[in-house]
mmCIF file of C-alpha atoms in Angstrom:
data_model
loop_
_atom_site.group_PDB
_atom_site.id
_atom_site.type_symbol
_atom_site.label_atom_id
_atom_site.label_comp_id
_atom_site.label_asym_id
_atom_site.label_seq_id
_atom_site.Cartn_x
_atom_site.Cartn_y
_atom_site.Cartn_z
ATOM 1 C CA MET A 1 -2.461 22.135 10.443
ATOM 2 C CA ALA A 2 0.005 19.915 12.111
ATOM 3 C CA THR A 3 3.027 18.341 9.837
ATOM 4 C CA LEU A 4 4.059 14.714 9.300
ATOM 5 C CA VAL A 5 7.358 14.336 10.669
ATOM 6 C CA ARG A 6 9.211 11.034 9.733
ATOM 7 C CA PRO A 7 10.602 9.440 13.276
ATOM 8 C CA LYS A 8 14.019 10.389 14.554
ATOM 9 C CA ILE A 9 15.212 7.100 16.032
ATOM 10 C CA ASP A 10 19.158 5.395 15.456
ATOM 11 C CA LEU A 11 19.146 2.148 15.837
ATOM 12 C CA GLU A 12 20.757 1.618 18.924
ATOM 13 C CA VAL A 13 17.695 4.044 20.623
ATOM 14 C CA ALA A 14 15.150 1.741 18.496
ATOM 15 C CA LYS A 15 16.696 -1.216 19.780
ATOM 16 C CA LYS A 16 16.401 0.258 24.048
ATOM 17 C CA VAL A 17 12.953 0.392 22.763
ATOM 18 C CA VAL A 18 12.373 -3.257 22.072
ATOM 19 C CA PHE A 19 13.830 -4.085 25.575
ATOM 20 C CA ASP A 20 11.761 -1.432 27.232
ATOM 21 C CA LEU A 21 8.457 -1.913 25.767
ATOM 22 C CA TYR A 22 8.744 -5.417 25.263
ATOM 23 C CA GLY A 23 11.923 -6.846 27.617
ATOM 24 C CA LEU A 24 13.424 -8.570 24.198
ATOM 25 C CA ASN A 25 17.047 -8.109 24.104
ATOM 26 C CA VAL A 26 18.099 -7.381 20.174
ATOM 27 C CA THR A 27 20.902 -9.182 18.646
ATOM 28 C CA ARG A 28 20.831 -7.949 15.513
ATOM 29 C CA ILE A 29 18.585 -4.714 13.597
ATOM 30 C CA THR A 30 18.530 -3.813 9.769
ATOM 31 C CA ALA A 31 16.515 -0.642 9.034
ATOM 32 C CA LEU A 32 14.292 -0.952 6.648
ATOM 33 C CA ASN A 33 12.613 0.856 3.147
ATOM 34 C CA GLY A 34 9.256 3.296 5.258
ATOM 35 C CA TYR A 35 7.083 6.542 3.116
ATOM 36 C CA ASP A 36 6.068 7.778 6.749
ATOM 37 C CA ASP A 37 6.912 5.497 8.692
ATOM 38 C CA LYS A 38 10.406 3.730 10.609
ATOM 39 C CA ASN A 39 11.038 0.195 10.495
ATOM 40 C CA PHE A 40 13.156 -1.525 11.699
ATOM 41 C CA HIS A 41 13.811 -6.051 11.499
ATOM 42 C CA ILE A 42 14.924 -7.394 14.792
ATOM 43 C CA LEU A 43 16.311 -10.759 15.487
ATOM 44 C CA VAL A 44 16.212 -11.136 19.735
ATOM 45 C CA ALA A 45 18.102 -12.656 22.204
ATOM 46 C CA LYS A 46 14.988 -15.880 22.531
ATOM 47 C CA ASN A 47 13.729 -19.063 20.937
ATOM 48 C CA ILE A 48 11.201 -17.911 18.563
ATOM 49 C CA ASP A 49 9.130 -19.374 15.960
ATOM 50 C CA CYS A 50 9.570 -16.514 13.953
ATOM 51 C CA ASP A 51 11.911 -14.864 11.574
ATOM 52 C CA GLY A 52 12.020 -11.859 14.029
ATOM 53 C CA TYR A 53 9.800 -9.336 13.917
ATOM 54 C CA VAL A 54 9.411 -6.150 12.889
ATOM 55 C CA LEU A 55 9.726 -2.477 14.493
ATOM 56 C CA LYS A 56 7.009 0.268 13.146
ATOM 57 C CA VAL A 57 7.703 3.550 14.458
ATOM 58 C CA VAL A 58 4.381 5.465 13.271
ATOM 59 C CA ASN A 59 5.023 9.576 11.808
ATOM 60 C CA ASN A 60 3.850 11.867 13.822
ATOM 61 C CA LEU A 61 0.187 12.719 12.186
ATOM 62 C CA ASP A 62 -0.685 9.362 12.506
ATOM 63 C CA SER A 63 -0.547 8.344 15.592
ATOM 64 C CA LEU A 64 -2.626 11.276 16.417
ATOM 65 C CA ASP A 65 -5.451 8.110 16.464
ATOM 66 C CA GLU A 66 -4.827 5.867 18.579
ATOM 67 C CA LYS A 67 -7.894 3.555 17.278
ATOM 68 C CA ALA A 68 -6.927 3.093 13.618
ATOM 69 C CA PHE A 69 -3.994 0.487 15.318
ATOM 70 C CA HIS A 70 -6.377 -0.617 17.894
ATOM 71 C CA ALA A 71 -8.610 -1.495 14.194
ATOM 72 C CA GLN A 72 -5.283 -2.529 12.552
ATOM 73 C CA THR A 73 -4.758 -5.457 15.401
ATOM 74 C CA GLU A 74 -8.435 -6.257 15.139
ATOM 75 C CA LEU A 75 -7.472 -6.585 11.254
ATOM 76 C CA LEU A 76 -4.436 -8.600 10.992
ATOM 77 C CA VAL A 77 -5.531 -10.959 14.043
ATOM 78 C CA TYR A 78 -8.830 -11.410 11.844
ATOM 79 C CA LEU A 79 -7.127 -11.856 8.528
ATOM 80 C CA ASN A 80 -5.373 -14.679 9.825
ATOM 81 C CA ASN A 81 -7.888 -16.254 10.861
ATOM 82 C CA SER A 82 -9.380 -16.086 7.716
ATOM 83 C CA ASP A 83 -6.250 -17.618 5.422
ATOM 84 C CA ILE A 84 -4.793 -14.546 4.577
ATOM 85 C CA ARG A 85 -1.437 -14.067 5.339
ATOM 86 C CA CYS A 86 0.185 -11.087 7.318
ATOM 87 C CA SER A 87 2.375 -9.776 9.669
ATOM 88 C CA LYS A 88 0.486 -10.869 13.325
ATOM 89 C CA PRO A 89 0.521 -8.145 15.969
ATOM 90 C CA PHE A 90 3.083 -9.188 19.187
ATOM 91 C CA PRO A 91 1.534 -7.305 22.638
ATOM 92 C CA THR A 92 3.897 -5.776 24.735
ATOM 93 C CA LYS A 93 5.237 -6.950 28.070
ATOM 94 C CA ASN A 94 2.056 -5.119 29.195
ATOM 95 C CA GLY A 95 -0.662 -6.433 26.416
ATOM 96 C CA LYS A 96 -0.568 -3.884 25.125
ATOM 97 C CA PRO A 97 -1.516 -3.578 21.468
ATOM 98 C CA PHE A 98 0.659 -0.611 21.049
ATOM 99 C CA GLU A 99 2.295 1.731 22.949
ATOM 100 C CA ILE A 100 3.834 5.862 22.349
ATOM 101 C CA ILE A 101 7.099 6.512 23.043
ATOM 102 C CA SER A 102 8.633 9.944 23.215
ATOM 103 C CA LEU A 103 11.265 11.190 20.429
ATOM 104 C CA PRO A 104 12.934 14.396 19.228
ATOM 105 C CA SER A 105 10.577 14.464 16.152
ATOM 106 C CA GLY A 106 7.617 14.309 18.106
ATOM 107 C CA LYS A 107 4.917 11.110 19.967
ATOM 108 C CA HIS A 108 5.478 8.198 17.742
ATOM 109 C CA VAL A 109 2.830 5.039 18.364
ATOM 110 C CA VAL A 110 5.516 1.540 18.224
ATOM 111 C CA ARG A 111 4.436 -1.758 17.565
ATOM 112 C CA LEU A 112 6.174 -4.553 16.911
ATOM 113 C CA LEU A 113 4.305 -7.082 14.345
ATOM 114 C CA GLU A 114 5.955 -11.112 12.926
ATOM 115 C CA TYR A 115 8.524 -10.152 10.327
ATOM 116 C CA ILE A 116 7.616 -12.632 7.217
ATOM 117 C CA ALA A 117 10.410 -13.767 5.479
ATOM 118 C CA GLY A 118 10.719 -14.023 1.807
ATOM 119 C CA ASP A 119 11.575 -11.629 -1.207
ATOM 120 C CA ILE A 120 9.535 -8.253 -1.564
ATOM 121 C CA LEU A 121 8.402 -8.303 -5.105
ATOM 122 C CA PHE A 122 9.770 -5.043 -5.683
ATOM 123 C CA GLN A 123 13.144 -7.114 -5.360
ATOM 124 C CA ILE A 124 12.440 -9.324 -7.836
ATOM 125 C CA LYS A 125 13.946 -9.309 -11.395
ATOM 126 C CA ASN A 126 11.702 -9.347 -14.363
ATOM 127 C CA PRO A 127 8.803 -10.520 -12.616
ATOM 128 C CA LYS A 128 6.782 -12.793 -14.869
ATOM 129 C CA ASN A 129 2.899 -12.351 -15.744
ATOM 130 C CA TYR A 130 1.531 -15.251 -13.327
ATOM 131 C CA ILE A 131 3.113 -13.231 -10.705
ATOM 132 C CA PHE A 132 0.578 -9.527 -11.428
ATOM 133 C CA PHE A 133 -1.915 -12.780 -11.603
ATOM 134 C CA GLN A 134 -0.970 -14.422 -7.639
ATOM 135 C CA VAL A 135 -1.231 -10.460 -7.422
ATOM 136 C CA GLY A 136 -4.627 -9.953 -8.584
ATOM 137 C CA VAL A 137 -5.427 -12.827 -6.814
ATOM 138 C CA LEU A 138 -5.043 -12.161 -3.227
ATOM 139 C CA ALA A 139 -6.197 -8.767 -4.138
ATOM 140 C CA ALA A 140 -9.844 -10.366 -4.794
ATOM 141 C CA LYS A 141 -9.420 -12.809 -1.254
ATOM 142 C CA MET A 142 -8.478 -9.964 0.799
ATOM 143 C CA ASP A 143 -11.861 -7.945 -0.756
ATOM 144 C CA ASN A 144 -13.979 -11.075 0.121
ATOM 145 C CA ALA A 145 -12.755 -11.989 3.659
ATOM 146 C CA LEU A 146 -12.439 -7.857 4.817
ATOM 147 C CA GLN A 147 -16.754 -8.358 4.000
ATOM 148 C CA LYS A 148 -16.977 -9.522 6.578
ATOM 149 C CA PHE A 149 -15.291 -7.264 8.445
ATOM 150 C CA ASP A 150 -15.840 -4.214 9.940
ATOM 151 C CA HIS A 151 -14.743 -0.509 12.315
ATOM 152 C CA PRO A 152 -15.796 1.953 12.842
ATOM 153 C CA ALA A 153 -11.968 3.451 12.948
ATOM 154 C CA TYR A 154 -11.908 2.955 8.841
ATOM 155 C CA HIS A 155 -15.072 5.110 7.742
ATOM 156 C CA LYS A 156 -12.627 8.168 7.374
ATOM 157 C CA THR A 157 -11.243 9.652 4.788
ATOM 158 C CA ILE A 158 -7.517 9.410 4.012
ATOM 159 C CA PRO A 159 -4.933 11.670 1.908
ATOM 160 C CA TRP A 160 -4.062 7.898 0.055
ATOM 161 C CA CYS A 161 -7.850 7.148 -0.737
ATOM 162 C CA LEU A 162 -8.403 7.659 -4.267
ATOM 163 C CA SER A 163 -11.214 9.435 -3.368
ATOM 164 C CA SER A 164 -8.928 12.486 -2.134
ATOM 165 C CA ALA A 165 -7.178 12.411 -5.115
ATOM 166 C CA PRO A 166 -8.602 15.794 -6.716
ATOM 167 C CA ASP A 167 -7.102 17.218 -2.814
ATOM 168 C CA ILE A 168 -3.276 17.073 -5.452
ATOM 169 C CA LEU A 169 -4.291 19.642 -7.123
ATOM 170 C CA ASN A 170 -2.821 21.615 -3.885
ATOM 171 C CA TYR A 171 1.056 20.097 -4.592
ATOM 172 C CA LEU A 172 0.426 20.697 -8.789
ATOM 173 C CA HIS A 173 3.726 22.969 -7.074
ATOM 174 C CA SER A 174 5.960 19.827 -6.807
ATOM 175 C CA VAL A 175 5.718 18.845 -10.259
ATOM 176 C CA ASN A 176 6.474 20.597 -13.837
ATOM 177 C CA GLU A 177 4.581 22.329 -16.356
ATOM 178 C CA LYS A 178 3.998 19.837 -18.548
ATOM 179 C CA GLN A 179 3.306 17.281 -15.021
ATOM 180 C CA GLN A 180 0.773 19.823 -14.215
ATOM 181 C CA VAL A 181 -1.347 19.620 -17.223
ATOM 182 C CA LEU A 182 -0.998 15.828 -17.192
ATOM 183 C CA VAL A 183 -2.329 15.555 -13.237
ATOM 184 C CA LYS A 184 -4.894 18.730 -13.595
ATOM 185 C CA GLN A 185 -6.656 16.914 -16.822
ATOM 186 C CA THR A 186 -6.267 13.744 -15.179
ATOM 187 C CA ILE A 187 -7.735 15.013 -12.015
ATOM 188 C CA ASN A 188 -10.772 16.597 -13.846
ATOM 189 C CA GLU A 189 -11.620 13.430 -15.711
ATOM 190 C CA PHE A 190 -11.164 11.270 -12.747
ATOM 191 C CA SER A 191 -13.744 14.091 -10.896
ATOM 192 C CA SER A 192 -16.989 13.804 -13.650
ATOM 193 C CA ARG A 193 -16.667 10.170 -14.831
ATOM 194 C CA VAL A 194 -15.789 8.606 -11.179
ATOM 195 C CA LEU A 195 -16.598 10.537 -8.273
ATOM 196 C CA ILE A 196 -19.071 11.974 -9.216
ATOM 197 C CA ASN A 197 -20.938 8.401 -9.502
ATOM 198 C CA GLU A 198 -18.727 6.704 -6.146
ATOM 199 C CA ASP A 199 -22.298 5.821 -4.268
ATOM 200 C CA LYS A 200 -23.249 3.618 -7.059
ATOM 201 C CA LEU A 201 -19.343 1.586 -6.691
ATOM 202 C CA ASP A 202 -19.563 -1.647 -3.755
ATOM 203 C CA LYS A 203 -17.928 -0.483 -0.758
ATOM 204 C CA GLY A 204 -16.301 -2.337 1.615
ATOM 205 C CA ILE A 205 -12.735 -2.614 3.810
ATOM 206 C CA ILE A 206 -9.183 -2.359 1.756
ATOM 207 C CA HIS A 207 -6.307 -2.751 1.797
ATOM 208 C CA GLY A 208 -6.337 0.196 0.000
ATOM 209 C CA ASP A 209 -2.330 0.653 -0.900
ATOM 210 C CA ILE A 210 -1.383 -3.069 -2.559
ATOM 211 C CA ASN A 211 2.680 -2.795 -3.954
ATOM 212 C CA GLU A 212 5.599 -3.740 -5.360
ATOM 213 C CA GLN A 213 6.512 -2.649 -1.676
ATOM 214 C CA ASN A 214 4.467 -4.605 0.284
ATOM 215 C CA LEU A 215 3.776 -8.152 -0.573
ATOM 216 C CA ILE A 216 6.421 -10.577 -0.021
ATOM 217 C CA VAL A 217 7.069 -13.652 -2.283
ATOM 218 C CA GLU A 218 9.084 -16.458 -2.297
ATOM 219 C CA THR A 219 10.756 -18.720 -4.732
ATOM 220 C CA GLU A 220 11.202 -22.404 -5.212
ATOM 221 C CA ASN A 221 12.846 -24.149 -8.188
ATOM 222 C CA GLU A 222 12.442 -21.173 -10.261
ATOM 223 C CA LYS A 223 9.320 -20.352 -9.374
ATOM 224 C CA THR A 224 7.419 -17.993 -7.393
ATOM 225 C CA LYS A 225 4.945 -17.516 -5.261
ATOM 226 C CA VAL A 226 3.212 -14.255 -3.489
ATOM 227 C CA THR A 227 2.779 -15.647 -0.308
ATOM 228 C CA SER A 228 1.849 -12.919 2.114
ATOM 229 C CA VAL A 229 1.166 -9.104 2.305
ATOM 230 C CA ILE A 230 2.255 -5.951 4.404
ATOM 231 C CA ASP A 231 2.157 -2.488 6.272
ATOM 232 C CA PHE A 232 -2.007 -1.674 6.808
ATOM 233 C CA GLY A 233 -1.536 1.553 7.506
ATOM 234 C CA ASP A 234 -3.693 2.741 4.584
ATOM 235 C CA THR A 235 -6.812 0.550 4.875
ATOM 236 C CA HIS A 236 -9.681 2.354 4.775
ATOM 237 C CA TYR A 237 -13.677 1.624 3.857
ATOM 238 C CA CYS A 238 -14.064 2.245 0.023
ATOM 239 C CA CYS A 239 -14.564 1.294 -3.516
ATOM 240 C CA TYR A 240 -13.309 -2.305 -4.659
ATOM 241 C CA LEU A 241 -12.582 -0.859 -7.974
ATOM 242 C CA TYR A 242 -10.381 1.558 -6.326
ATOM 243 C CA GLU A 243 -7.972 -1.977 -4.500
ATOM 244 C CA LEU A 244 -8.461 -3.255 -7.862
ATOM 245 C CA ALA A 245 -6.804 0.301 -9.915
ATOM 246 C CA LEU A 246 -4.351 0.244 -7.335
ATOM 247 C CA ALA A 247 -2.879 -2.817 -7.322
ATOM 248 C CA MET A 248 -2.506 -2.667 -10.962
ATOM 249 C CA MET A 249 -0.767 0.672 -11.248
ATOM 250 C CA TYR A 250 1.956 -0.640 -9.036
ATOM 251 C CA MET A 251 2.134 -3.689 -11.719
ATOM 252 C CA ILE A 252 2.655 -1.925 -14.138
ATOM 253 C CA VAL A 253 4.995 0.492 -12.547
ATOM 254 C CA LEU A 254 6.810 -2.487 -11.759
ATOM 255 C CA ALA A 255 6.705 -4.517 -15.242
ATOM 256 C CA ASN A 256 6.608 -1.257 -16.944
ATOM 257 C CA ASP A 257 4.681 -2.371 -19.565
ATOM 258 C CA ILE A 258 0.695 -0.680 -18.560
ATOM 259 C CA GLU A 259 -0.644 -4.725 -20.334
ATOM 260 C CA ALA A 260 1.345 -6.203 -16.906
ATOM 261 C CA GLY A 261 -3.047 -4.097 -14.796
ATOM 262 C CA GLY A 262 -4.267 -6.529 -17.199
ATOM 263 C CA HIS A 263 -2.858 -9.944 -15.051
ATOM 264 C CA VAL A 264 -3.886 -8.356 -12.288
ATOM 265 C CA LEU A 265 -7.290 -8.241 -13.692
ATOM 266 C CA ALA A 266 -7.422 -10.764 -14.901
ATOM 267 C CA GLY A 267 -6.391 -12.855 -11.552
ATOM 268 C CA TYR A 268 -8.831 -10.850 -9.187
ATOM 269 C CA LEU A 269 -12.179 -11.316 -11.766
ATOM 270 C CA SER A 270 -10.725 -15.469 -11.492
ATOM 271 C CA VAL A 271 -11.687 -14.421 -7.982
ATOM 272 C CA ARG A 272 -14.012 -11.931 -6.938
ATOM 273 C CA PRO A 273 -16.770 -10.688 -10.715
ATOM 274 C CA MET A 274 -17.050 -6.583 -11.404
ATOM 275 C CA ARG A 275 -19.944 -5.606 -13.443
ATOM 276 C CA GLU A 276 -18.807 -3.951 -17.066
ATOM 277 C CA GLU A 277 -18.972 -0.399 -16.284
ATOM 278 C CA ASP A 278 -16.740 -1.208 -13.384
ATOM 279 C CA ILE A 279 -13.638 -2.198 -15.296
ATOM 280 C CA ASN A 280 -14.310 0.320 -17.976
ATOM 281 C CA LEU A 281 -13.517 3.141 -15.274
ATOM 282 C CA LEU A 282 -10.653 0.638 -14.395
ATOM 283 C CA LYS A 283 -7.527 3.382 -17.197
ATOM 284 C CA ILE A 284 -8.914 6.171 -15.607
ATOM 285 C CA CYS A 285 -8.832 5.374 -11.602
ATOM 286 C CA VAL A 286 -4.931 3.391 -12.867
ATOM 287 C CA MET A 287 -4.313 7.375 -14.067
ATOM 288 C CA ALA A 288 -5.855 9.151 -11.097
ATOM 289 C CA ARG A 289 -4.055 7.174 -8.574
ATOM 290 C CA PHE A 290 -0.380 7.592 -10.444
ATOM 291 C CA CYS A 291 -1.323 10.787 -10.666
ATOM 292 C CA GLN A 292 -2.052 11.288 -6.933
ATOM 293 C CA SER A 293 1.913 8.907 -5.561
ATOM 294 C CA LEU A 294 3.583 10.173 -8.536
ATOM 295 C CA VAL A 295 1.996 14.161 -7.152
ATOM 296 C CA LEU A 296 2.431 13.129 -3.486
ATOM 297 C CA GLY A 297 5.809 11.502 -3.738
ATOM 298 C CA ALA A 298 6.980 15.406 -5.349
ATOM 299 C CA HIS A 299 5.817 17.068 -2.413
ATOM 300 C CA ALA A 300 7.377 14.264 0.427
ATOM 301 C CA SER A 301 10.635 14.724 -1.150
ATOM 302 C CA LEU A 302 10.600 18.349 -1.019
ATOM 303 C CA GLN A 303 9.922 18.003 2.815
ATOM 304 C CA ASP A 304 12.049 15.287 3.399
ATOM 305 C CA PRO A 305 15.016 14.853 0.014
ATOM 306 C CA GLY A 306 16.438 12.942 2.136
ATOM 307 C CA ASN A 307 14.209 10.129 1.628
ATOM 308 C CA ASP A 308 14.686 8.475 -1.948
ATOM 309 C CA TYR A 309 11.903 5.587 -1.319
ATOM 310 C CA VAL A 310 9.030 8.172 -1.995
ATOM 311 C CA LEU A 311 10.572 8.674 -5.462
ATOM 312 C CA ILE A 312 10.646 5.232 -6.353
ATOM 313 C CA THR A 313 7.401 5.490 -8.188
ATOM 314 C CA ALA A 314 8.526 8.392 -10.423
ATOM 315 C CA LYS A 315 11.424 6.717 -11.853
ATOM 316 C CA LYS A 316 9.053 4.813 -14.992
ATOM 317 C CA GLY A 317 5.939 6.717 -13.874
ATOM 318 C CA TRP A 318 5.501 9.701 -15.523
ATOM 319 C CA GLY A 319 6.674 8.064 -18.788
ATOM 320 C CA LEU A 320 4.057 5.505 -18.030
ATOM 321 C CA LEU A 321 0.865 7.524 -17.120
ATOM 322 C CA LYS A 322 1.690 10.025 -20.119
ATOM 323 C CA GLN A 323 1.884 6.208 -22.309
ATOM 324 C CA LEU A 324 -1.466 6.042 -20.908
ATOM 325 C CA ALA A 325 -3.386 9.268 -20.853
ATOM 326 C CA GLU A 326 -2.285 8.729 -24.995
ATOM 327 C CA GLU A 327 -2.870 5.825 -25.905
ATOM 328 C CA SER A 328 -7.232 5.938 -26.205
ATOM 329 C CA GLU A 329 -9.342 3.931 -23.292
ATOM 330 C CA ALA A 330 -10.650 1.318 -25.588
ATOM 331 C CA GLU A 331 -7.589 0.393 -27.036
ATOM 332 C CA VAL A 332 -5.900 0.192 -23.455
ATOM 333 C CA LEU A 333 -9.172 -2.195 -22.468
ATOM 334 C CA ARG A 334 -8.766 -4.364 -25.253
ATOM 335 C CA LYS A 335 -5.966 -5.159 -24.530
ATOM 336 C CA TRP A 336 -6.329 -5.906 -20.345
ATOM 337 C CA LYS A 337 -9.401 -7.771 -21.819
ATOM 338 C CA ASN A 338 -8.239 -9.839 -24.454
ATOM 339 C CA ILE A 339 -5.950 -11.078 -20.974
ATOM 340 C CA TYR A 340 -9.176 -13.209 -19.005
ATOM 341 C CA SER A 341 -11.701 -12.626 -21.925
#
């Protein structure tokens, strides 16, 4: 199996790529965060009706699946037409939605997307509960919109799909023994309670990674509003329950408070109803995502020690996972349900 390699590209090479593929002269370029990919915010010497562009250089493994990038282009256009704001794709000077380039790290897909101005939610200090409610609303609106969208490229299993959570048992060497025990217990329960019943859960195309790094917010008169969502690299066909659980988990990390998940849930349910039996599975689904993010992040750090981005969740995540494990499911669900009832 091929090893995932992040693109090896510096600012000067990135500027040249933009000119060669898009015919744009870069006047300013700044590196952005990225898990497996390299991202750059660029401004160009041309009158444009947006706040610049994001140049995305995709890791070598994901770059092998060209169909996925055609699908993503269609999805971004569809969502924008459905009043869900996300980055609009910008074609190459040859009219292509993306191009493949050769770098010292291998062959990589290159794309140019509209840059959406604002702050990343992660940058907001002490976010209020109403923001978490908005995250739930946005997740539900996006799930509703995508009920009418489909593409065969999204019908595949990906490493970050929650259905793939048991695969992290292959990487337990990346964490310590106490963490291994907690992960095994969580994944065993998730498998026996959720995965075994997955065929009964509602499914569709989901974003698959609604986290604090992928949400753009604007603040006006001391009121913060979630305006858009970015990074559709983990979009796939899966359970809507997982979409919600992922969003809840990342907001819990951002707030460092388990109850934040209840506000995400309340926002989601205000737009999109769920069966009670599915809501009752949320705690173990949230815990499974914690395990997935923490173990894969630790493994990625071993492969790429200089990439601090992959360990962001770990700073609070292990403590929150332990707290969730120690608190009864009935009590956690009671707290969450009290918020929206």
